[in-house]
Short mmCIF file of C-alpha atoms in Angstrom, two decimals:
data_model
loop_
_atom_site.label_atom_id
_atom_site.label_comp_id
_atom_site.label_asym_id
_atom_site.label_seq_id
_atom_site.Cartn_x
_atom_site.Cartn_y
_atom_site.Cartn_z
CA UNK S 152 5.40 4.12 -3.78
CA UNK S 153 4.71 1.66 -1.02
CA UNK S 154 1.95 0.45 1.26
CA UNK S 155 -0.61 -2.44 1.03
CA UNK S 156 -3.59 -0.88 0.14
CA UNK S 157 -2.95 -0.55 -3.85
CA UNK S 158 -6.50 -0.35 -5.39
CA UNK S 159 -6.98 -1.26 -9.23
CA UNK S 160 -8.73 1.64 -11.22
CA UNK S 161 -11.06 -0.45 -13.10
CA UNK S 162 -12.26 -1.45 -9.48
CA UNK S 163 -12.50 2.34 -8.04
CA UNK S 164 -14.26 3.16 -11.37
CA UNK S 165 -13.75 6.57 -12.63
CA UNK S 166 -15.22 8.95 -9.70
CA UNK S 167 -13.29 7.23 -7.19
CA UNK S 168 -10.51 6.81 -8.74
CA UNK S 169 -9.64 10.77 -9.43
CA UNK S 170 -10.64 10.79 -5.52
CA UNK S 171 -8.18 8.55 -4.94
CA UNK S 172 -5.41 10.08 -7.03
CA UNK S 173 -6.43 13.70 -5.80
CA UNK S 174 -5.62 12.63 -2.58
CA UNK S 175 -2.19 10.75 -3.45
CA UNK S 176 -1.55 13.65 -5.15
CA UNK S 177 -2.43 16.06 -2.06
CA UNK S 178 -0.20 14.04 -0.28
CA UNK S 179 2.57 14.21 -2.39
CA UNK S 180 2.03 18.32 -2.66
CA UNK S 181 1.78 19.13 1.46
CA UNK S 182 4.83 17.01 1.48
CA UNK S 183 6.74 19.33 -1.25
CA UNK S 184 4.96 22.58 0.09
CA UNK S 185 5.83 21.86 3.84
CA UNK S 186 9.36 20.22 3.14
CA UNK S 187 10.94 20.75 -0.30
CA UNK S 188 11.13 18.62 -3.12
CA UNK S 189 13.56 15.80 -1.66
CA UNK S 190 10.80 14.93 0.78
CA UNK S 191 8.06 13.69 -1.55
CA UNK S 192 9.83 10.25 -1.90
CA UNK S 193 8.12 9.18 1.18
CA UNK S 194 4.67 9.24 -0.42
CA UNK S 195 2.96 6.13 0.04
CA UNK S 196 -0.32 4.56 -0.33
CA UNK S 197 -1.06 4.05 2.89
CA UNK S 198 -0.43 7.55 4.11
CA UNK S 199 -2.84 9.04 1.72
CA UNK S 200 -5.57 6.53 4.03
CA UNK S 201 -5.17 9.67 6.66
CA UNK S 202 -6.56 12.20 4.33
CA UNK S 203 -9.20 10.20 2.96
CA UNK S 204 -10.37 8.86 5.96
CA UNK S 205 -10.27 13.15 7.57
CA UNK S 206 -12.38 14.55 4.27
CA UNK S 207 -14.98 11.20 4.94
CA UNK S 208 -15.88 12.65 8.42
CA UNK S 209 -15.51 16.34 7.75
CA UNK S 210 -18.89 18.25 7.78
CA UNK S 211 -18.10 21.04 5.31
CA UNK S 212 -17.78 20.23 1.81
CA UNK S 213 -16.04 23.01 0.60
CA UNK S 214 -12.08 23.73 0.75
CA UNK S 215 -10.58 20.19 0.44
CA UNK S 216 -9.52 21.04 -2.76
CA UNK S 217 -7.33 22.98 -5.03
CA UNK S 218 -5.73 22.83 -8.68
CA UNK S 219 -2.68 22.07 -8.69
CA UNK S 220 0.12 23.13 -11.37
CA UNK S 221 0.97 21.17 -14.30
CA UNK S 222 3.46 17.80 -13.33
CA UNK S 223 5.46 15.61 -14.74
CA UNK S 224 3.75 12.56 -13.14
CA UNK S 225 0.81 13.65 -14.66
CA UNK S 226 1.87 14.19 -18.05
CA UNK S 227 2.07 17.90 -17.38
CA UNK S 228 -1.33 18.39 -17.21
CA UNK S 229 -2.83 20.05 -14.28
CA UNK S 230 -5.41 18.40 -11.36
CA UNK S 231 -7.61 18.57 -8.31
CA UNK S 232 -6.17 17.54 -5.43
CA UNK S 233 -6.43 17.63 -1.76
CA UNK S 234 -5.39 19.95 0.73
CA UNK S 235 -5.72 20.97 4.34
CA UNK S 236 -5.06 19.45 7.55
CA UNK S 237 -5.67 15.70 6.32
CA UNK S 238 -3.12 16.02 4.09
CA UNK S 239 -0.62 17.51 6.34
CA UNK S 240 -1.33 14.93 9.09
CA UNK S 241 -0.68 12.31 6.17
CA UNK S 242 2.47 13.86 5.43
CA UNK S 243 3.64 13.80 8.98
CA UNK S 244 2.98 10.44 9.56
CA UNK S 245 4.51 9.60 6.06
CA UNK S 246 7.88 11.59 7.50
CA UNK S 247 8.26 10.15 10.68
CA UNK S 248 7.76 6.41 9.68
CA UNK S 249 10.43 6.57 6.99
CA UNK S 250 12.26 8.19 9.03
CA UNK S 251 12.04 5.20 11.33
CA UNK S 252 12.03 2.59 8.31
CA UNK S 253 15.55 4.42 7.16
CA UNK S 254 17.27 3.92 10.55
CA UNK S 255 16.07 0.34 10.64
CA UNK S 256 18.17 -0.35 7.43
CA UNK S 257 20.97 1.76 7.86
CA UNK S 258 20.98 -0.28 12.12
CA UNK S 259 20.21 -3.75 9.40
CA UNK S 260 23.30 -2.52 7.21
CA UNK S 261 21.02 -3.54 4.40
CA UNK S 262 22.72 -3.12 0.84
CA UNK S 263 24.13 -0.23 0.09
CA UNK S 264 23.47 1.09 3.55
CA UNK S 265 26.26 -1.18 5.05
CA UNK S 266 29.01 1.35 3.62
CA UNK S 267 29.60 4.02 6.17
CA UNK S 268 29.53 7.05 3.96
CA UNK S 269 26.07 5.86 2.62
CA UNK S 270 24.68 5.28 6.29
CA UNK S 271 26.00 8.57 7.32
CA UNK S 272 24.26 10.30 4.64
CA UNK S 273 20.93 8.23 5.44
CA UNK S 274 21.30 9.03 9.15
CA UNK S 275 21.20 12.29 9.05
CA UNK S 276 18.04 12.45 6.42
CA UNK S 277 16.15 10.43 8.38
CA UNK S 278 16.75 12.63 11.45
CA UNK S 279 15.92 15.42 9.34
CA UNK S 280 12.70 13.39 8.16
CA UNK S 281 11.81 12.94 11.87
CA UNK S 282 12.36 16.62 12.86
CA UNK S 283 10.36 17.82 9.92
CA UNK S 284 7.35 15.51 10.69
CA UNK S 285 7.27 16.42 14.03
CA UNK S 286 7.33 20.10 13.19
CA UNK S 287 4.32 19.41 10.94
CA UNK S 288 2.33 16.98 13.35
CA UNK S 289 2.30 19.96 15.79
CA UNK S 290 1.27 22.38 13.23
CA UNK S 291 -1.96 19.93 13.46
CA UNK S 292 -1.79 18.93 16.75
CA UNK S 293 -0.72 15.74 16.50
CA UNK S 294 1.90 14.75 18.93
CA UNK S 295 4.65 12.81 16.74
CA UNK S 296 6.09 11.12 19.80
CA UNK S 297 3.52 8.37 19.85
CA UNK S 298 4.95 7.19 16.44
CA UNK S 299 8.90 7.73 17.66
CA UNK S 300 8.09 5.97 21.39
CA UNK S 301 6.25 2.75 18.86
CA UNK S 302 9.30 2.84 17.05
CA UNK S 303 11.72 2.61 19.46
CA UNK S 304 9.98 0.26 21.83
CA UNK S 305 10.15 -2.10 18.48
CA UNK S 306 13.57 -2.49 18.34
CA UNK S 307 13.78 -4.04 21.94
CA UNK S 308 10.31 -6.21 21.53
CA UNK S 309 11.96 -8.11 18.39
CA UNK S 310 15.35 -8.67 20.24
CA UNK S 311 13.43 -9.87 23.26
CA UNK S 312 11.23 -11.82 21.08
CA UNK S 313 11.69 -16.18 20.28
CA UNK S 314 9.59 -19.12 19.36
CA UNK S 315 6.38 -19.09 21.53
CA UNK S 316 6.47 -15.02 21.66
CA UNK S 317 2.56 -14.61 20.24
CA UNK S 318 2.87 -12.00 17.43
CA UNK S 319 0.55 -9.99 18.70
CA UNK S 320 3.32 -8.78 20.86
CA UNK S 321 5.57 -7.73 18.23
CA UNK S 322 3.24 -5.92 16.32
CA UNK S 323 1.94 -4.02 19.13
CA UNK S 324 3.77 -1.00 18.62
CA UNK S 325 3.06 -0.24 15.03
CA UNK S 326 -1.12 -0.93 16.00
CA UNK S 327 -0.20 2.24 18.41
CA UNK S 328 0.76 4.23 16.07
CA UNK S 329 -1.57 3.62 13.45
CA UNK S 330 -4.31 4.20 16.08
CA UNK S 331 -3.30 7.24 17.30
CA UNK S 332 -3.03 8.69 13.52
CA UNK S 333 -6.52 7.27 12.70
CA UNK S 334 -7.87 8.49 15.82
CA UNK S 335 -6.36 12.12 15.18
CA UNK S 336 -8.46 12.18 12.01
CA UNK S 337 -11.72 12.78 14.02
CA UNK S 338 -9.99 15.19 15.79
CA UNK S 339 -9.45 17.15 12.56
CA UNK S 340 -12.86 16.59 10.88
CA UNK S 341 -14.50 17.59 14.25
CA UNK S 342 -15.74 14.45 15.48
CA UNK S 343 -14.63 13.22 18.65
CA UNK S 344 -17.18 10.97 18.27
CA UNK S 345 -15.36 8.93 16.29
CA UNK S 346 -11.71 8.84 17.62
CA UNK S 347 -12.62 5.52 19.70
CA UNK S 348 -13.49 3.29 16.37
CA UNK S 349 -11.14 4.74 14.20
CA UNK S 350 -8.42 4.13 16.88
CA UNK S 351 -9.67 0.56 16.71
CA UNK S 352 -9.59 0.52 13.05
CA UNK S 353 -6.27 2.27 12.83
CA UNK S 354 -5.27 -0.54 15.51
CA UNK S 355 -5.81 -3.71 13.55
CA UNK S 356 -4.62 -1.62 10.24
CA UNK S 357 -1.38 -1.65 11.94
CA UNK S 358 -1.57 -5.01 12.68
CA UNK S 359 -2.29 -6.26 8.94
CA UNK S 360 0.47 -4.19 7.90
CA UNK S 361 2.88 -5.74 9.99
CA UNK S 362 1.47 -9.31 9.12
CA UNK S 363 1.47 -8.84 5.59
CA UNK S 364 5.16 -7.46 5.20
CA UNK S 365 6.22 -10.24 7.46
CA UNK S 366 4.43 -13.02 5.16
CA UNK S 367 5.76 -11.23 2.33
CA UNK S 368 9.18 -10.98 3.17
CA UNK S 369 9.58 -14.16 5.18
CA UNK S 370 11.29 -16.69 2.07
CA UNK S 371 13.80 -12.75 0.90
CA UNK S 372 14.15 -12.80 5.13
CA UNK S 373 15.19 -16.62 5.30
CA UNK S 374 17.51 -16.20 2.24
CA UNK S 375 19.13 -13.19 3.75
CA UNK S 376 19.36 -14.30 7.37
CA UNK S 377 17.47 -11.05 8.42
CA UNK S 378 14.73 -10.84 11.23
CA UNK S 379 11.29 -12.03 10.74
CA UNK S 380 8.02 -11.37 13.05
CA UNK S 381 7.16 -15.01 11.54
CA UNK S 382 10.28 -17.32 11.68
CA UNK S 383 11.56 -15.82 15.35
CA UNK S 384 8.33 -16.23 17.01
CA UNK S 385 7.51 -19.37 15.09
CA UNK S 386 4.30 -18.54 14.42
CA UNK S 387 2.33 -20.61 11.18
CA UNK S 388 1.27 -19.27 7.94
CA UNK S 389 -1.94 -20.40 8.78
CA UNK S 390 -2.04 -18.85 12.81
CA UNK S 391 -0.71 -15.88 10.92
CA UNK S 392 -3.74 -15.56 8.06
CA UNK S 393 -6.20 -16.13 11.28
CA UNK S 394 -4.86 -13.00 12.64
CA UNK S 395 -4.86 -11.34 9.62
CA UNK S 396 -8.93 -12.37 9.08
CA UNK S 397 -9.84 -11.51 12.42
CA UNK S 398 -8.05 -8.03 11.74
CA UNK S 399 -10.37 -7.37 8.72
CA UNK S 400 -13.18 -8.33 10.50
CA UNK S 401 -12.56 -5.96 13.22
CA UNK S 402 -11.85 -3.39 10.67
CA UNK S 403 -15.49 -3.50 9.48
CA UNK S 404 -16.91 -3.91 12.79
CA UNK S 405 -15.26 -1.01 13.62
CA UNK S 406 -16.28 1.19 10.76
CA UNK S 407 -19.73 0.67 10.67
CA UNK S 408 -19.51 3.34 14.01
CA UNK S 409 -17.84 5.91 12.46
CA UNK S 410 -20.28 8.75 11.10
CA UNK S 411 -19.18 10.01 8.13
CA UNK S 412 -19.93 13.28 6.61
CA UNK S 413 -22.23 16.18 7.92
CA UNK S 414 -24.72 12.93 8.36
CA UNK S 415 -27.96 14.85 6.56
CA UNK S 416 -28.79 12.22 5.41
CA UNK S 417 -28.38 8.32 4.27
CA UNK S 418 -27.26 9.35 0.71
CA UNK S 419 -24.84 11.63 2.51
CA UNK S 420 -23.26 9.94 4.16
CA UNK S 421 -22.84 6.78 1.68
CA UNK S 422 -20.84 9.50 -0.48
CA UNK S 423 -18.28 10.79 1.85
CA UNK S 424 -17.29 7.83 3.45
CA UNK S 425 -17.37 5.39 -0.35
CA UNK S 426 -13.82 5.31 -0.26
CA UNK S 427 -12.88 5.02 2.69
CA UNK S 428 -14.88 2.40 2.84
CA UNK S 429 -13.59 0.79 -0.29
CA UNK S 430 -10.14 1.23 0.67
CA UNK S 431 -10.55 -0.04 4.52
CA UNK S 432 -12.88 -2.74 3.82
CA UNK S 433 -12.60 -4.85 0.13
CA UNK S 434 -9.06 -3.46 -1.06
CA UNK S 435 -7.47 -4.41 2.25
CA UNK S 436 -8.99 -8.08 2.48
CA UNK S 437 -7.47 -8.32 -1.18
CA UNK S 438 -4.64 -7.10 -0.15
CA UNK S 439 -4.94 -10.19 2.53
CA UNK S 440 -5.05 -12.21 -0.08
CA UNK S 441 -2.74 -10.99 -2.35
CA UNK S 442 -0.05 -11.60 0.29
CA UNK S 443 -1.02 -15.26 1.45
CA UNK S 444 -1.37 -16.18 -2.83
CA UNK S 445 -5.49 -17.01 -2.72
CA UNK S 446 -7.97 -15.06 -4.01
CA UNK S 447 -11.47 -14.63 -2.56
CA UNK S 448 -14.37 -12.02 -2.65
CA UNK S 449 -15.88 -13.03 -5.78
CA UNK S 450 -13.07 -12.01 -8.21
CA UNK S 451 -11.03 -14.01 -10.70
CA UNK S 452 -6.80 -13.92 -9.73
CA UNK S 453 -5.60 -13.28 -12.87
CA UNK S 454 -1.87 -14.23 -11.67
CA UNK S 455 -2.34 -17.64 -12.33
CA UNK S 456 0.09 -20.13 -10.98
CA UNK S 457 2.02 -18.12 -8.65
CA UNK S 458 3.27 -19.67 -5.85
CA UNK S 459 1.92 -17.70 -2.93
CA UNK S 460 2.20 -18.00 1.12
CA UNK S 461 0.75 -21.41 1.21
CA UNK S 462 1.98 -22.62 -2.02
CA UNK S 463 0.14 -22.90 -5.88
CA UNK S 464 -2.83 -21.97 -6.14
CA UNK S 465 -5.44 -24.78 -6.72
CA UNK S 466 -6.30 -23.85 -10.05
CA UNK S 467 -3.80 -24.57 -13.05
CA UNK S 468 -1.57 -21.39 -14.85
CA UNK S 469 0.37 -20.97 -17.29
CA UNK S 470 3.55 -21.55 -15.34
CA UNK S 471 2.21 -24.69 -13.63
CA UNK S 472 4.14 -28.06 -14.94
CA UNK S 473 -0.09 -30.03 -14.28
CA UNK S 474 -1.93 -27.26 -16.60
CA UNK S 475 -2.58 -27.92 -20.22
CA UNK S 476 -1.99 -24.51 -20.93
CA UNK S 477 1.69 -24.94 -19.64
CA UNK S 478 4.04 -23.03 -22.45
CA UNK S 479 7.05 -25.66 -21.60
CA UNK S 480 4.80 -28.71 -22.64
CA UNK S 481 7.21 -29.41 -25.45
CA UNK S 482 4.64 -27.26 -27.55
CA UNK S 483 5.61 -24.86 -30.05
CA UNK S 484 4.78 -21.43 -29.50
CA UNK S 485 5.05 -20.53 -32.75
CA UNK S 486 2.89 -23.10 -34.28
CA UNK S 487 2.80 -26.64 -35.20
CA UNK S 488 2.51 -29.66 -33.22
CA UNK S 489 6.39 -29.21 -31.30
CA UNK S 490 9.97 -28.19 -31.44
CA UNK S 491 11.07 -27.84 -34.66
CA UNK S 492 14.62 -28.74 -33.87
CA UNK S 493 13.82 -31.72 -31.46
CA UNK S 494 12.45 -32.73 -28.82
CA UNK S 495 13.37 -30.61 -25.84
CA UNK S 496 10.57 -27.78 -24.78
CA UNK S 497 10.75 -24.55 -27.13
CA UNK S 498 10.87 -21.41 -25.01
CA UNK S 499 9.87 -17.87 -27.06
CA UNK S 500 12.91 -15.79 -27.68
CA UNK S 501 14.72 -13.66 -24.98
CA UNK S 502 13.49 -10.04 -24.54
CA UNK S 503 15.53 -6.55 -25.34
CA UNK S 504 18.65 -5.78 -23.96
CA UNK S 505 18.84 -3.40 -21.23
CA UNK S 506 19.25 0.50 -21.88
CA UNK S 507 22.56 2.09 -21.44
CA UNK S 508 22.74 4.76 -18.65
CA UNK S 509 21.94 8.04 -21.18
CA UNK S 510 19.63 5.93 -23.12
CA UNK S 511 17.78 4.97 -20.19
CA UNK S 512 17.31 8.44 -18.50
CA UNK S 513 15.66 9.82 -22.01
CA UNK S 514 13.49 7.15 -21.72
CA UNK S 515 12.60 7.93 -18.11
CA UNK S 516 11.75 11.19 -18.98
CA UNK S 517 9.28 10.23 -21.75
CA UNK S 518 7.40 7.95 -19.39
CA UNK S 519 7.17 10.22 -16.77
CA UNK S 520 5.90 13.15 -19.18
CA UNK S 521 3.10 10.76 -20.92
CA UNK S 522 1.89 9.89 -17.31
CA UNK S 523 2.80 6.73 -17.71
CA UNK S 524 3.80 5.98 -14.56
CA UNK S 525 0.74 6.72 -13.06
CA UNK S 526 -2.19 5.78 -15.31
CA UNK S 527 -0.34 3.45 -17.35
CA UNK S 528 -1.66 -0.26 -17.39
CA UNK S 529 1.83 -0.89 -17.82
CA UNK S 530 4.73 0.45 -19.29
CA UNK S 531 8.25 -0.76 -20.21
CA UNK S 532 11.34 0.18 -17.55
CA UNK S 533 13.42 3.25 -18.81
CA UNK S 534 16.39 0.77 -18.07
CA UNK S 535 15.31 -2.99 -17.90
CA UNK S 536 12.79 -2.50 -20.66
CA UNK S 537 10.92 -4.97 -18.27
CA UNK S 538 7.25 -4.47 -18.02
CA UNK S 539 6.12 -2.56 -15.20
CA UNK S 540 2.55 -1.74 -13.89
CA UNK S 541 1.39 1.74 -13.59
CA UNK S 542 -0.41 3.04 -9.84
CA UNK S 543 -3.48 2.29 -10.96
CA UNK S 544 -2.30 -0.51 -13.63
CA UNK S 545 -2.26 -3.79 -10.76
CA UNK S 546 -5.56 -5.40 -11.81
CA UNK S 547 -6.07 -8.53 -10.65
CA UNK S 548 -9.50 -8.83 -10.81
CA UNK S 549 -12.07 -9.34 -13.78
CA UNK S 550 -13.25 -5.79 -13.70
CA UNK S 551 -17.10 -7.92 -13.61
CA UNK S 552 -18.02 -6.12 -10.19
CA UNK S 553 -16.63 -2.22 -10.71
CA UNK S 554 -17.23 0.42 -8.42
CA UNK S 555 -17.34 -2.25 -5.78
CA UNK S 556 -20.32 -3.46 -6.37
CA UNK S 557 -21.39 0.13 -5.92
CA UNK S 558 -20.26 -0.36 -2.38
CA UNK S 559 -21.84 -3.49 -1.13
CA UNK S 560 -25.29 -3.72 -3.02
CA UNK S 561 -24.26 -7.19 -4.13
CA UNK S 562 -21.91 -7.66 -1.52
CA UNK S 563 -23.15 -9.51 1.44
CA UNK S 564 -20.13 -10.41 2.77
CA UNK S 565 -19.64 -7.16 5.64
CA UNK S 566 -22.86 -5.96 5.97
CA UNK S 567 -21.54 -2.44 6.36
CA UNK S 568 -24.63 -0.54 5.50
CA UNK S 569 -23.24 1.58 2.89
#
């Protein structure tokens, strides 16, 4: 799974939560259904957007969904998830962009992808991923090209690009392809009405993606000598969080023109479009601010002393050297007043050794068959035995303002109406 918008259940609350894992799931299905089992790695979060944001506008409210067989992911148990042409656009999209993120690594020789029978292999699945999204894009008449033309028009922008280049530049073609898929939702949900703000939405959306894999990835990116939006263009951490700000303001402005539902009324249309809302509008500004290390909106960052974009936080954490509540202050964590054995720092003993191969794979299987992976808090790694967070498991809020505030009534910060 990857993407930026990674909501935390106890946020989304119960209701929206099995809407929001009906429709990862949907996407994960028209995926399988469409192109075999091979194909569903290439679910992300952020494709699933495209259905959600499809069923907000749509004015029936029958049909989106269906029950779908017992999975593993889901502990075996059986769900409701969504279907129909949302889904499929979301699995087109979700095709032809890994397609397109595939040849960028194998062109990168990133990792493994630097020996040639591994890059032949990925070549020719990623061509196969392109072909197949393009098959299903028409199927819903959504003319791929726009994503492969973004694409390759990339490639030349970032070797063109050098200090003084404004970033806006660079991330101009994945803001045209994120518009043109948000703008093709309307299409599907029969309102042309709202292609123009959702292709202004789906603009900046592109742009905070961009920005926030960029800030993300710049110190791995400096380490590795690889290409960064940031370091070639020379544009600031804080130029680059301005962008990102302006993007989520646009994002609301945008929204609050979209009509969503079959618009009988205020009530309505507050339902169908909740999570879009929630997803577009307070999970991407934390999202924002998960990337640049602060925390804002009201909630608590529960991670503490981790270094982020523009350094520690301001508050102390358990990892920060200032904070009385630092576990290396020569304290013993096991009680008493220090180290029992002297005085250098005690440190708690080192975790479980990793699984063997065998070992590892039975253990895989057991996590994946209790669900796990997907409802899980957290969980331990089949082979690290590291913890791990479950899809719905990355809290970093304190769970005081669930349901989001029941969508703004004690939010004054956007103003969306909702």
């Amino acid at each position: 799974m990857f993407g930026i918008v990674r909501p935390c259940s106890h946020r989304l609350g119960e209701g929206l939560t099995a809407q929001w894992m009906a429709h990862l799931c949907g996407l994960c299905l028209a995926l399988r259904g469409d192109h075999g089992q091979f194909a569903r790695v290439v679910t992300n979060y952020d494709g699933l957007l495209i259905s959600v944001l499809t069923e907000a506008q749509a004015e029936r409210t029958t049909g989106w969904r269906r029950t779908a067989g017992p999975c593993p992911l889901r502990g075996m148990r059986t769900a409701s998830v969504a279907q129909g042409e949302g889904a499929r656009l979301a699995a087109a999209v979700s095709l032809v962009l890994a397609s397109a993120k595939v040849r960028d690594h194998v062109a990168d020789r990133d990792g493994l992808l630097a020996r040639r029978p591994v890059a032949l292999v990925a070549r020719r699945v990623a061509a196969n991923w392109g072909r197949a999204g393009a098959r299903t894009g028409s199927d819903v008449g959504f003319d791929t090209a726009v994503l492969v033309d973004a694409v390759d028009r990339q490639v030349g922008i970032e070797a063109l690009a050098g200090p003084g280049t404004p970033l806006r530049a660079v991330t101009e073609p994945t803001e045209t392809a994120t518009a043109a898929a948000f703008a093709h939702t309307a299409v599907l949900a029969g309102r042309p009405d709202n292609a123009e703000p959702l292709a202004e939405a789906g603009r900046l959306f592109g742009r905070l993606a961009h920005l926030l894999d960029a800030v993300e990835d710049r110190e791995t990116d400096a380490a590795s000598g690889a290409w960064n939006p940031l370091t070639a263009t020379g544009t600031s951490l804080v130029e680059a969080r301005r962008l990102a700000d302006d993007a989520l303001y646009g994002i609301r402005l945008a929204l609050r023109e979209v009509a969503w539902g079959s618009g009988v009324s205020p009530e309505k249309r507050s339902t169908d479009g909740k999570l879009a809302h929630l997803l577009l509008v307070h999970e991407l500004g934390r999202s924002v601010d998960r990337a640049f290390g602060t925390s804002g909106c009201g909630y608590q960052d529960h991670a503490d002393g981790v270094r982020g974009a523009f350094g520690p936080p301001q508050h102390g954490g358990p990892y920060n050297p200032q904070s009385p509540q630092s576990p290396y202050d020569g304290q013993n964590p096991y009680g008493g007043g220090g180290n029992p054995f002297g005085g250098a720092p005690s440190f708690p003993p080192p975790g479980p050794g990793r699984r063997g191969f065998w070992a590892g794979c039975a253990a895989a299987i057991g996590v994946c068959c209790t669900c796990k992976v997907c409802c899980a808090d957290e969980f331990e790694g089949p082979w690290s035995r590291r913890r791990r967070e479950g899809c719905l498991g990355n809290c970093d809020c304190d769970c005081s303002c669930c349901e989001a505030c029941e969508i703004c009534e004690c939010c004054s910060c956007c103003d969306c109406g909702l």
